[in-house]
Amino acid sequence: MTEDTPRRPPTSVDVARAAGVSQATVSYVLNDNPNARVSELTRQRVRDAAARLGYVPDASARTLRTGRSGIVLIPLSAARVGGLARDLLDDLGDELRLRGYTLVQYGERRLKGVAAAKAWAGLRPSAVIVEADRLTAASVELLRTSGTQVVIGLGGGPSPLVPVAVMDHAIIGALAARHLVERGCTRVAAVVPREQGIDAMGVSRLRGVRQIVPGAERIDLAFNPEEAGRLAAGGDLPDGIFAYNDEYALLVMSALQDAGLRVPEDVAIVGADDLLLASLVRPRLTTVRFDTLSLPSDLAVMIDELVRGERQPKPGAVFELFRPRLIVRSSA
Amino acid sequence: MTEDTPRRPPTSVDVARAAGVSQATVSYVLNDNPNARVSELTRQRVRDAAARLGYVPDASARTLRTGRSGIVLIPLSAARVGGLARDLLDDLGDELRLRGYTLVQYGERRLKGVAAAKAWAGLRPSAVIVEADRLTAASVELLRTSGTQVVIGLGGGPSPLVPVAVMDHAIIGALAARHLVERGCTRVAAVVPREQGIDAMGVSRLRGVRQIVPGAERIDLAFNPEEAGRLAAGGDLPDGIFAYNDEYALLVMSALQDAGLRVPEDVAIVGADDLLLASLVRPRLTTVRFDTLSLPSDLAVMIDELVRGERQPKPGAVFELFRPRLIVRSSA
DNA sequence: TTGTATGCGTTATCAT
DNA sequence: ATGATAACGCATACAA
């Protein structure tokens, strides 16, 4: 601040000079390298000097030298991180840090396909976790050739491209549809969000619905009250709607109520994600929730093993992270 | 995948060899360096070779060489990004990319103070945007010495440490409190979330409430229905509650309704953030919303100018990004 | 026990 | 118009 000339960051050479040792010794001490045996006195001198200078190792230089960035990249725009994923993400970050990785979240809505993959590849991430539908053969190939060890897809079911997928959206839709049918609904529809990014998940969930109700209608809907209002006012409505998730469910429910329809007597609604709000609104929302099958630590271990090559990934393999479960709430 | 030996990523040397030029020429072409004049034929050859090999420049090497990472770091855990900030973040990322920066979101709940600052500093970010209350004099100093050009604090009001702060939480509380008083409430309380990370914002908003109602009570509340239920069942309730945000407002409202109280007749509630859900629930929630004063592009420009030193930051300065505004909804 | 020397991939300065 | 070459900061094999 008060300095006009922004001093360059202190380097390990600076620390070495301050401690009166060689640069290599600094590296040995600070990384607790077991191959080199350094006296306790020297260790202290080095640590003191490092602390005094405010020395922080340069991640770029380390990455360049070691050839490993330790970065686990999650190219999700913030807006698309749902309720469940949020908590998982925080936990996963902690677990990965313990193992020497850095979880980095990186949003780039405007970049598509290979262009996006280039942006990711520039960081030379050890692993990339990304929605499976954002991946193409070309982008996966680009990541591979640029050294990314692990690509994990998030999405509905097995993928021919990437070794692992982790969430089956079709089952979610199927669970919801079965509930609606058992409830006596004769005309079932599924909402597919118009928002880019989650639309693919919506289609997957719709596919699940149609496994149960082959003729289920598709309702494309943007997340705003106006469009929901038009839907409700349009008449000729189904008597059972799977609304993609709890937020859309609330949107639809509100619109139907405004149009004078009763929920669930006239139209039954099922959400998904089991957001807390589903249990807070009146009537309470029936929802499909996800039970976490794997602990974040297990996931971190898996990523670590894949990166280190101790485990071999196979395209088409599916690691199930969540298992959907229906939560029925009395709408009273 | 089918390869057992993971080929090293192609480098600019590989591209040069493939194109039959020197490595420097590759760098010139791919960076459109105006100082070097390269024939159009050579340019094509280089570009072709780069595309064919799937060459992506290594960000670490570039950072090391240029001394500029172009990283704008937002150390926010995903869970703490509220509704408004989410959209802003995505837009800001796009705008920054246009200017050659990379917005990186980076969550590390477990790390505090200087330890957290060390993790940030390792990336040698050009700028760090972080909640002001997570900053200490020591951590700001560490960032500065490690080369971070710009530290922007997010928080309530001016800070002696960092040049800029961007959101005044006290005003939010004050607006809500004034509404409750005008509505005729005689006993006002403010909810302060127990969740770490947002508790500080809660305190700031409470401070604003007390600017209007000096004796306003403080309700510490975790985000779960059980605790809200105990609050509602406890009796001796205020007749006006500012619930921190819309989600907490819904939580409190639900608990009060379960306890047989009428909202807003018995207890009036005001939320904040103007989430869409505030207008969807019945009764509709009165809320304090934030109007965006600065476009994301303006913010990106500001960051760019600060990084390039074209603008001098002053500690204590306040860049107002949002202006709170009360939205009153008929509770009918 | 500690120091010297080398190279990671890139950009940029100089020759040619 | 293009090619050698030197750093950037760090980790590590090897020499002392």
XYZ file of C-alpha atoms (C1' of nucleotides) in Angstrom:
696
model
C 0.000 0.000 0.000
C 2.426 2.616 1.129
C 5.081 1.137 -1.129
C 5.222 2.569 -4.599
C 7.405 -0.241 -5.921
C 5.627 -3.521 -5.286
C 8.501 -5.707 -4.061
C 8.620 -9.049 -5.728
C 7.397 -11.921 -3.570
C 10.122 -13.517 -1.459
C 11.523 -16.693 -3.015
C 13.220 -19.692 -1.514
C 16.497 -18.073 -2.500
C 15.624 -15.099 -0.327
C 14.856 -17.417 2.553
C 18.128 -19.258 2.003
C 20.074 -16.032 2.046
C 18.330 -14.835 5.189
C 18.966 -18.155 6.921
C 22.507 -18.453 5.659
C 21.944 -21.758 3.905
C 21.553 -22.949 0.359
C 18.307 -22.851 -1.534
C 18.168 -26.623 -1.662
C 18.230 -26.822 2.106
C 15.237 -24.515 2.271
C 13.340 -26.806 -0.034
C 14.316 -29.848 2.000
C 13.250 -28.337 5.273
C 9.995 -26.840 4.139
C 8.892 -30.031 2.416
C 10.134 -32.327 5.178
C 12.031 -34.279 2.573
C 13.129 -37.501 4.297
C 15.987 -38.136 1.874
C 17.916 -35.173 3.145
C 18.962 -35.081 6.760
C 19.161 -31.589 8.105
C 20.160 -30.621 11.617
C 17.505 -29.326 13.950
C 19.327 -26.038 14.338
C 19.321 -25.433 10.597
C 15.675 -26.380 10.375
C 14.800 -23.748 12.933
C 16.846 -21.090 11.197
C 15.116 -21.857 7.920
C 11.637 -21.858 9.396
C 12.285 -18.619 11.224
C 13.560 -16.910 8.123
C 10.620 -18.160 6.082
C 8.132 -16.908 8.657
C 9.914 -13.586 9.014
C 9.879 -12.949 5.286
C 6.320 -14.165 4.842
C 7.513 -16.739 2.373
C 4.865 -18.787 0.575
C 5.991 -21.292 -2.062
C 4.933 -20.445 -5.588
C 2.412 -23.032 -6.723
C 3.216 -22.428 -10.383
C 6.893 -23.113 -9.958
C 6.193 -26.230 -7.956
C 3.725 -27.467 -10.557
C 6.161 -26.801 -13.338
C 8.958 -28.617 -11.586
C 7.003 -31.623 -10.335
C 4.673 -31.944 -13.296
C 1.737 -32.302 -10.927
C -0.598 -29.449 -10.150
C -2.683 -31.295 -7.591
C -5.638 -29.308 -8.832
C -9.037 -30.940 -8.891
C -11.122 -28.787 -11.160
C -14.872 -28.499 -10.959
C -16.053 -26.366 -13.841
C -19.482 -25.613 -12.446
C -20.906 -22.183 -12.584
C -21.965 -21.172 -9.117
C -25.568 -20.882 -10.165
C -25.793 -24.501 -11.097
C -24.641 -25.973 -7.841
C -27.705 -27.416 -6.220
C -28.453 -27.812 -2.548
C -26.959 -31.213 -2.025
C -23.904 -30.667 -4.151
C -23.052 -27.539 -2.165
C -22.407 -29.375 1.066
C -20.675 -32.226 -0.678
C -18.401 -29.769 -2.422
C -17.251 -28.137 0.772
C -16.583 -31.465 2.430
C -14.801 -32.784 -0.611
C -12.553 -29.750 -0.680
C -11.473 -30.359 2.885
C -10.812 -34.024 2.274
C -8.827 -33.344 -0.853
C -6.692 -30.751 0.865
C -5.735 -33.338 3.456
C -4.369 -35.411 0.605
C -2.442 -32.622 -1.018
C -4.961 -31.570 -3.630
C -6.615 -28.268 -4.247
C -10.269 -28.214 -5.175
C -10.940 -25.351 -7.510
C -14.327 -24.293 -8.748
C -14.306 -22.523 -12.003
C -17.310 -21.129 -13.791
C -17.379 -20.347 -17.503
C -20.844 -20.343 -18.935
C -19.898 -18.864 -22.270
C -17.310 -21.462 -23.158
C -18.491 -24.612 -24.878
C -17.049 -27.943 -25.910
C -13.405 -27.887 -26.820
C -13.037 -24.201 -26.020
C -14.064 -24.936 -22.449
C -11.797 -27.952 -22.299
C -8.885 -25.773 -23.387
C -9.513 -23.402 -20.547
C -9.510 -26.316 -18.124
C -6.485 -27.995 -19.646
C -4.378 -24.870 -19.261
C -4.344 -25.394 -15.533
C -3.010 -28.932 -16.024
C -5.465 -30.255 -13.458
C -4.869 -33.685 -12.007
C -8.575 -34.365 -12.176
C -11.643 -32.760 -13.681
C -15.128 -33.352 -12.395
C -17.763 -32.073 -14.761
C -21.296 -32.692 -15.928
C -21.114 -35.554 -18.383
C -23.258 -33.773 -20.944
C -20.695 -30.993 -21.236
C -18.129 -33.490 -22.437
C -17.514 -34.470 -26.024
C -15.121 -37.041 -27.373
C -12.888 -34.204 -28.531
C -12.837 -32.427 -25.193
C -12.059 -35.584 -23.277
C -9.280 -36.361 -25.711
C -7.871 -32.875 -25.264
C -7.845 -33.258 -21.502
C -6.155 -36.622 -21.735
C -3.407 -35.471 -24.049
C -2.763 -32.449 -21.891
C -2.087 -34.667 -18.934
C -5.298 -34.767 -16.938
C -5.229 -38.106 -15.194
C -8.856 -38.397 -14.222
C -12.046 -37.174 -15.789
C -15.157 -37.870 -13.806
C -18.498 -37.178 -15.362
C -21.534 -36.134 -13.390
C -24.705 -37.234 -15.006
C -27.329 -39.770 -15.690
C -25.899 -43.188 -16.178
C -22.864 -44.674 -17.862
C -20.965 -42.743 -20.474
C -18.926 -44.139 -23.345
C -16.484 -41.287 -22.938
C -15.472 -41.056 -19.350
C -14.616 -43.697 -16.823
C -17.098 -42.698 -14.202
C -20.495 -41.179 -13.793
C -22.074 -40.571 -10.489
C -25.734 -39.747 -10.444
C -28.622 -41.424 -12.165
C -31.243 -38.857 -12.947
C -33.556 -41.270 -14.690
C -34.244 -43.099 -11.445
C -35.304 -39.833 -9.875
C -37.940 -39.293 -12.521
C -39.045 -42.904 -12.305
C -39.547 -42.713 -8.546
C -41.586 -39.567 -8.857
C -43.703 -40.991 -11.663
C -44.433 -44.176 -9.758
C -45.634 -42.150 -6.818
C -47.953 -40.117 -9.000
C -49.380 -43.242 -10.627
C -49.927 -44.953 -7.287
C -51.654 -41.814 -6.127
C -54.139 -42.310 -8.936
C -52.961 -39.777 -11.444
C -53.971 -40.630 -14.973
C -52.182 -37.871 -16.878
C -48.590 -37.302 -15.891
C -46.218 -34.560 -17.044
C -42.623 -33.679 -16.302
C -41.137 -30.212 -16.172
C -37.916 -29.685 -18.104
C -36.119 -26.479 -17.112
C -35.258 -24.088 -19.874
C -32.137 -22.891 -18.118
C -29.063 -23.921 -19.982
C -26.921 -26.260 -18.005
C -29.635 -28.014 -16.128
C -31.835 -28.718 -19.125
C -29.938 -31.928 -19.813
C -30.625 -33.154 -16.307
C -34.253 -32.320 -16.874
C -34.346 -34.455 -19.986
C -32.728 -37.347 -18.117
C -35.323 -37.110 -15.399
C -38.088 -36.948 -18.000
C -36.693 -40.116 -19.528
C -37.109 -41.808 -16.148
C -40.672 -40.601 -15.902
C -41.452 -42.113 -19.284
C -40.050 -45.443 -18.200
C -43.061 -45.593 -15.903
C -45.556 -43.533 -17.895
C -44.576 -43.868 -21.560
C -46.864 -41.098 -22.722
C -45.858 -38.571 -20.091
C -46.000 -35.006 -21.370
C -43.038 -32.675 -21.442
C -43.447 -29.182 -20.042
C -40.623 -26.811 -20.920
C -40.550 -24.095 -18.347
C -38.290 -21.180 -17.510
C -37.867 -20.317 -13.871
C -40.102 -17.290 -13.611
C -43.610 -16.687 -12.316
C -44.931 -15.233 -15.570
C -44.322 -18.344 -17.604
C -45.612 -20.548 -14.806
C -48.717 -18.374 -14.707
C -49.321 -18.864 -18.402
C -48.973 -22.584 -17.917
C -51.519 -22.637 -15.123
C -53.958 -20.416 -16.961
C -53.683 -22.441 -20.148
C -56.096 -25.065 -18.947
C -56.072 -28.693 -20.042
C -53.607 -29.586 -17.331
C -52.369 -33.025 -16.284
C -53.353 -34.251 -12.838
C -49.824 -35.182 -11.835
C -46.651 -33.156 -12.372
C -43.064 -34.032 -11.626
C -41.588 -30.566 -11.365
C -37.878 -31.339 -11.823
C -36.884 -30.079 -8.378
C -38.322 -28.453 -5.287
C -37.825 -24.924 -6.484
C -39.676 -25.558 -9.699
C -42.293 -27.432 -7.707
C -42.885 -24.387 -5.576
C -43.046 -22.205 -8.658
C -45.645 -24.440 -10.273
C -47.629 -24.854 -7.099
C -47.800 -21.124 -6.577
C -49.007 -20.575 -10.131
C -51.663 -23.267 -9.849
C -52.928 -21.835 -6.605
C -53.147 -18.398 -8.155
C -55.202 -19.926 -10.951
C -57.652 -21.280 -8.401
C -56.576 -24.902 -8.566
C -56.122 -27.050 -5.489
C -52.871 -28.869 -4.786
C -52.829 -31.830 -4.571
C -56.549 -32.452 -5.088
C -56.696 -31.082 -8.640
C -53.047 -31.445 -9.529
C -50.488 -33.424 -7.547
C -46.887 -32.219 -7.593
C -43.635 -33.978 -6.810
C -40.351 -32.134 -6.454
C -36.810 -33.328 -5.988
C -33.696 -32.581 -3.926
C -35.561 -32.435 -0.625
C -34.596 -28.865 -0.022
C -35.602 -27.688 3.392
C -38.120 -25.402 1.786
C -40.084 -28.435 0.619
C -41.023 -29.170 4.208
C -41.595 -25.530 5.107
C -44.180 -24.515 2.563
C -47.864 -25.319 2.917
C -48.942 -27.756 1.628
C -45.738 -29.632 2.230
C -44.081 -30.903 -0.890
C -43.571 -34.552 -1.674
C -40.078 -34.896 -3.014
C -37.377 -37.258 -4.187
C -34.258 -36.912 -2.139
C -30.771 -38.315 -2.525
C -29.083 -40.320 0.125
C -25.362 -39.996 0.048
C -23.888 -43.401 -0.582
C -20.281 -42.371 -0.449
C -18.707 -40.121 2.105
C -16.754 -37.191 0.753
C -13.654 -38.826 2.163
C -14.331 -41.949 0.127
C -14.656 -39.843 -2.970
C -11.426 -38.053 -2.185
C -9.675 -41.382 -1.687
C -11.037 -42.618 -4.980
C -9.805 -39.556 -6.833
C -6.418 -39.878 -5.207
C -6.101 -43.516 -6.207
C -7.149 -42.773 -9.750
C -4.655 -39.939 -10.045
C -1.850 -42.037 -8.651
C -2.761 -44.854 -10.996
C -3.398 -47.291 -8.163
C -6.813 -47.858 -9.560
C -7.680 -48.153 -13.210
C -10.696 -46.233 -14.468
C -12.893 -47.807 -17.076
C -15.212 -45.857 -19.361
C -18.739 -46.963 -18.775
C -18.094 -47.640 -15.121
C -20.484 -46.018 -12.696
C -19.621 -44.908 -9.223
C -22.888 -44.320 -7.472
C -22.607 -41.362 -5.183
C -26.249 -40.827 -4.447
C -29.240 -43.067 -4.321
C -32.614 -41.392 -4.838
C -35.341 -42.037 -2.308
C -38.935 -40.835 -2.325
C -40.113 -38.723 0.566
C -43.894 -38.619 0.780
C -45.322 -35.785 2.814
C -48.913 -35.560 3.832
C -50.150 -32.522 2.041
C -52.390 -31.638 4.947
C -7.028 -44.532 -21.703
C -5.704 -47.333 -23.821
C -2.203 -45.988 -23.339
C -0.294 -47.438 -20.459
C 2.341 -44.737 -20.525
C 0.586 -41.404 -20.089
C 2.361 -39.283 -22.716
C 3.490 -35.978 -21.411
C 1.420 -33.033 -22.599
C 2.620 -31.525 -25.873
C 4.757 -28.431 -25.384
C 5.468 -25.502 -27.606
C 8.689 -27.276 -28.574
C 6.646 -30.179 -29.903
C 4.516 -27.769 -31.883
C 7.633 -26.070 -33.243
C 9.095 -29.365 -34.344
C 5.855 -30.427 -35.972
C 5.571 -27.124 -37.790
C 9.225 -26.996 -38.724
C 9.876 -23.677 -36.992
C 11.610 -22.552 -33.850
C 9.907 -22.627 -30.499
C 9.995 -18.853 -30.207
C 8.002 -18.521 -33.397
C 5.288 -20.682 -31.898
C 5.052 -18.382 -28.933
C 4.901 -15.337 -31.177
C 2.153 -16.747 -33.337
C -0.030 -18.107 -30.593
C 0.161 -14.908 -28.575
C -0.206 -12.614 -31.570
C 2.863 -10.793 -30.443
C 2.977 -7.606 -32.539
C 6.723 -7.132 -32.089
C 7.523 -10.158 -34.181
C 6.500 -10.229 -37.784
C 5.722 -13.694 -38.985
C 4.573 -14.628 -42.470
C 1.014 -15.759 -42.934
C 2.159 -19.117 -44.238
C 4.182 -19.803 -41.118
C 1.289 -18.713 -38.931
C -0.963 -21.257 -40.558
C 1.574 -24.014 -40.210
C 1.980 -23.248 -36.524
C -1.729 -23.076 -35.862
C -2.339 -26.307 -37.699
C 0.363 -28.119 -35.815
C -0.931 -26.796 -32.496
C -4.463 -27.909 -33.269
C -3.310 -31.282 -34.518
C -1.308 -31.985 -31.376
C -3.975 -30.641 -29.070
C -1.525 -28.135 -27.683
C -2.674 -26.011 -24.761
C -0.186 -23.587 -23.173
C 0.778 -24.443 -19.633
C -0.616 -21.801 -17.307
C 2.015 -22.507 -14.662
C 4.893 -21.934 -17.014
C 3.337 -18.769 -18.319
C 2.699 -17.489 -14.818
C 6.228 -18.289 -13.781
C 7.694 -16.534 -16.751
C 5.471 -13.471 -16.831
C 5.082 -13.086 -13.095
C 1.361 -12.588 -13.529
C -1.147 -15.357 -12.902
C -4.201 -13.385 -13.937
C -6.104 -15.266 -11.269
C -8.867 -13.488 -9.416
C -9.481 -15.577 -6.345
C -12.752 -15.724 -4.494
C -12.269 -17.820 -1.401
C -15.928 -18.436 -0.767
C -17.158 -21.843 0.125
C -19.947 -22.767 -2.233
C -22.423 -22.976 0.598
C -22.000 -19.353 1.469
C -22.755 -17.888 -1.895
C -26.185 -16.353 -1.628
C -28.760 -15.898 -4.329
C -27.691 -12.542 -5.610
C -23.985 -13.204 -5.421
C -24.414 -16.333 -7.512
C -25.533 -14.492 -10.607
C -23.047 -11.718 -10.103
C -20.264 -14.257 -9.814
C -21.066 -15.914 -13.107
C -21.285 -12.603 -14.904
C -18.111 -11.358 -13.306
C -16.297 -14.488 -14.428
C -17.277 -13.882 -18.029
C -16.268 -10.248 -17.900
C -12.931 -11.023 -16.331
C -12.143 -13.682 -18.895
C -12.656 -11.116 -21.634
C -9.900 -9.111 -20.000
C -7.497 -11.986 -19.620
C -8.253 -12.962 -16.058
C -9.429 -16.215 -14.611
C -12.004 -16.146 -11.845
C -11.408 -19.002 -9.490
C -13.645 -19.954 -6.603
C -11.946 -21.741 -3.838
C -13.542 -23.044 -0.676
C -11.599 -23.847 2.469
C -13.760 -23.762 5.537
C -11.215 -25.315 7.837
C -8.484 -22.791 7.184
C -8.437 -19.603 9.223
C -6.558 -16.350 9.287
C -3.001 -16.517 8.076
C -3.244 -20.222 7.241
C -6.011 -19.426 4.802
C -4.085 -16.489 3.416
C -1.109 -18.773 2.774
C -3.271 -21.109 0.750
C -4.467 -18.167 -1.312
C -1.039 -16.630 -1.696
C 0.403 -19.837 -3.107
C -1.550 -19.274 -6.278
C -0.028 -15.805 -6.629
C -3.414 -14.353 -7.496
C -3.587 -10.951 -9.076
C -6.590 -10.117 -6.950
C -8.420 -11.613 -3.994
C -12.032 -10.885 -3.207
C -13.037 -12.091 0.212
C -15.367 -11.345 3.078
C -13.792 -8.517 5.023
C -14.294 -10.238 8.347
C -12.053 -13.105 7.279
C -9.161 -10.709 6.864
C -6.670 -9.781 9.525
C -3.828 -7.308 9.342
C -1.418 -10.242 9.145
C -3.232 -12.000 6.352
C -3.512 -8.850 4.265
C 0.180 -8.202 4.810
C 1.002 -11.739 3.708
C -0.986 -11.342 0.529
C 0.675 -8.045 -0.228
C 4.196 -9.330 0.253
C 3.454 -12.348 -1.886
C 2.506 -10.129 -4.762
C -1.261 -9.881 -4.701
C -2.025 -6.534 -6.243
C -5.578 -6.085 -5.121
C -7.493 -7.196 -2.068
C -11.156 -6.391 -2.070
C -13.176 -6.967 1.038
C -16.815 -7.889 1.027
C -18.591 -6.695 4.055
C -20.373 -4.067 6.019
C -18.794 -0.723 5.641
C -15.266 0.640 5.370
C -12.311 -1.362 6.590
C -9.019 -0.057 7.889
C -7.248 -2.987 6.271
C -8.342 -3.240 2.711
C -8.910 -0.612 0.090
C -12.447 -1.479 -0.749
C -15.584 -2.898 0.714
C -18.733 -3.422 -1.198
C -21.894 -4.113 0.680
C -23.431 -2.403 3.642
C -25.316 -4.909 5.706
C -26.297 -2.454 8.387
C -28.546 -0.576 5.998
C -30.386 -3.791 5.233
C -31.223 -4.286 8.883
C -32.177 -0.653 9.273
C -34.603 -0.789 6.357
C -36.265 -3.891 7.729
C -36.533 -2.441 11.215
C -38.052 0.782 9.957
C -40.700 -1.186 8.103
C -41.577 -3.175 11.210
C -41.839 -0.037 13.321
C -44.015 1.714 10.764
C -46.196 -1.346 10.720
C -46.794 -0.844 14.412
C -44.512 -3.429 15.933
C -43.472 -2.584 19.462
C -41.029 -5.399 20.134
C -38.515 -6.064 17.384
C -35.976 -8.867 17.126
C -33.334 -9.836 14.586
C -32.245 -13.322 13.703
C -28.502 -13.960 13.618
C -27.581 -17.203 11.847
C -25.457 -19.639 13.756
C -23.775 -20.902 10.622
C -20.157 -19.950 10.565
C -19.310 -17.661 7.743
C -22.569 -15.819 7.574
C -22.832 -15.095 11.287
C -20.776 -11.944 10.838
C -23.180 -10.658 8.234
C -25.973 -11.415 10.648
C -24.344 -9.305 13.310
C -23.894 -6.445 10.865
C -27.541 -6.572 9.945
C -28.508 -6.689 13.611
C -26.438 -3.563 14.147
C -28.528 -1.845 11.505
C -31.735 -2.954 13.183
C -30.543 -1.445 16.455
C -29.829 1.861 14.769
C -33.617 2.101 14.443
C -34.726 0.084 17.452
C -31.953 0.339 20.017
C -33.361 -2.362 22.241
C -33.948 -4.908 19.499
C -33.474 -8.469 20.674
C -30.984 -10.874 19.150
C -32.169 -14.362 18.203
C -29.377 -16.797 17.458
C -30.763 -19.491 15.242
C -29.371 -22.455 13.353
C -30.954 -23.299 10.042
C -33.087 -26.259 11.039
C -36.765 -26.736 11.824
C -36.193 -28.190 15.278
C -34.511 -25.129 16.650
C -37.030 -22.868 14.965
C -39.770 -24.964 16.541
C -38.314 -24.488 19.997
C -38.150 -20.760 19.383
C -41.812 -20.628 18.371
C -42.948 -22.815 21.243
C -40.958 -20.821 23.777
C -43.586 -18.117 24.033
C -42.855 -14.504 24.925
C -42.187 -13.650 21.305
C -41.613 -10.245 19.751
C -44.243 -8.964 17.353
C -41.763 -8.115 14.615
C -38.851 -10.200 13.405
C -36.179 -9.419 10.868
C -35.166 -12.929 9.872
C -31.752 -12.248 8.271
C -32.775 -13.501 4.844
C -35.687 -15.036 2.998
C -34.734 -18.598 3.754
C -34.570 -17.936 7.461
C -37.784 -15.974 7.162
C -39.533 -18.991 5.687
C -38.089 -21.193 8.389
C -39.360 -18.915 11.133
C -42.722 -18.418 9.490
C -43.250 -22.133 9.182
C -42.386 -22.693 12.825
C -44.706 -19.922 13.995
C -47.562 -21.294 11.919
C -46.990 -24.744 13.356
C -47.202 -23.193 16.814
C -50.607 -21.742 15.949
C -49.513 -18.160 15.504
C -50.700 -16.002 12.638
C -48.265 -14.269 10.305
C -48.251 -11.309 10.094
C -51.121 -10.586 12.492
C -49.403 -11.990 15.578
C -45.827 -11.731 14.401
C -44.669 -9.792 11.350
C -41.631 -11.071 9.491
C -39.235 -9.408 7.089
C -36.692 -11.329 5.049
C -33.909 -10.231 2.745
C -32.390 -11.005 -0.635
C -35.725 -11.075 -2.440
C -35.352 -14.657 -3.464
C -38.050 -15.766 -5.815
C -39.404 -18.020 -3.107
C -40.355 -14.954 -1.090
C -43.031 -14.162 -3.623
C -44.116 -17.757 -4.056
C -44.985 -18.727 -0.505
C -48.257 -17.820 1.140
C -48.393 -15.385 2.784
C -45.960 -13.578 0.552
C -42.869 -12.381 2.302
C -41.899 -8.779 2.686
C -38.224 -8.544 1.972
C -35.255 -6.254 1.529
C -33.663 -6.640 -1.846
C -30.464 -5.340 -3.355
C -30.357 -3.391 -6.507
C -27.168 -3.807 -8.392
C -25.479 -0.463 -8.662
C -22.510 -1.590 -10.670
C -22.612 -3.864 -13.623
C -20.334 -6.871 -13.467
C -18.418 -5.348 -16.350
C -17.785 -2.216 -14.311
C -16.468 -4.324 -11.492
C -14.233 -6.226 -13.869
C -12.904 -2.964 -15.268
C -12.237 -1.698 -11.792
C -10.312 -4.829 -10.857
C -8.327 -4.616 -14.051
C -7.402 -1.005 -13.441
C -6.395 -1.740 -9.876
C -4.231 -4.670 -10.936
C -2.555 -2.671 -13.659
C -1.937 0.145 -11.253
C -3.919 2.625 -13.303
C -6.039 3.327 -10.289
C -4.811 3.625 -6.753
C -6.770 1.819 -4.067
C -7.174 3.450 -0.699
C -7.957 1.549 2.491
C -11.212 2.801 3.883
C -12.624 3.473 0.449
C -15.995 1.967 -0.263
C -17.206 0.854 -3.639
C -20.918 0.401 -3.359
C -22.001 -2.562 -5.409
C -25.496 -2.964 -4.099
C -28.074 -0.662 -2.674
C -30.705 -2.235 -0.434
C -34.346 -1.497 -1.148
C -37.430 -2.604 0.766
C -40.022 -4.657 -1.057
C -43.345 -4.674 0.758
C -45.718 -7.444 -0.200
C -49.311 -7.574 0.826
C -49.505 -10.574 3.056
C -52.925 -11.393 1.776
C 25.041 -32.631 6.866
C 24.829 -29.255 3.238
C 25.761 -27.160 -1.375
C 25.899 -27.275 -6.729
C 23.741 -27.970 -10.796
C 19.966 -28.986 -13.836
C 15.482 -28.743 -16.014
C 10.329 -28.175 -15.953
C 7.509 -24.812 -20.301
C 7.044 -20.427 -21.200
C 8.040 -15.510 -22.744
C 11.086 -12.041 -24.298
C 15.605 -10.142 -25.622
C 18.801 -10.259 -28.611
C 21.254 -11.730 -32.901
C 21.021 -13.226 -37.435
C 11.315 -12.918 -40.724
C 13.147 -16.294 -37.656
C 16.237 -18.650 -34.337
C 19.291 -19.145 -30.163
C 19.262 -18.157 -25.480
C 18.289 -16.598 -20.846
C 15.515 -16.243 -17.098
C 11.183 -17.227 -13.833
C 11.039 -20.408 -8.701
C 11.301 -24.739 -7.292
C 12.612 -29.879 -6.417
C 15.950 -33.255 -6.672
C 19.984 -36.220 -8.150
C 24.513 -35.934 -7.110
C 28.866 -34.050 -5.434
C 31.412 -32.557 -1.455
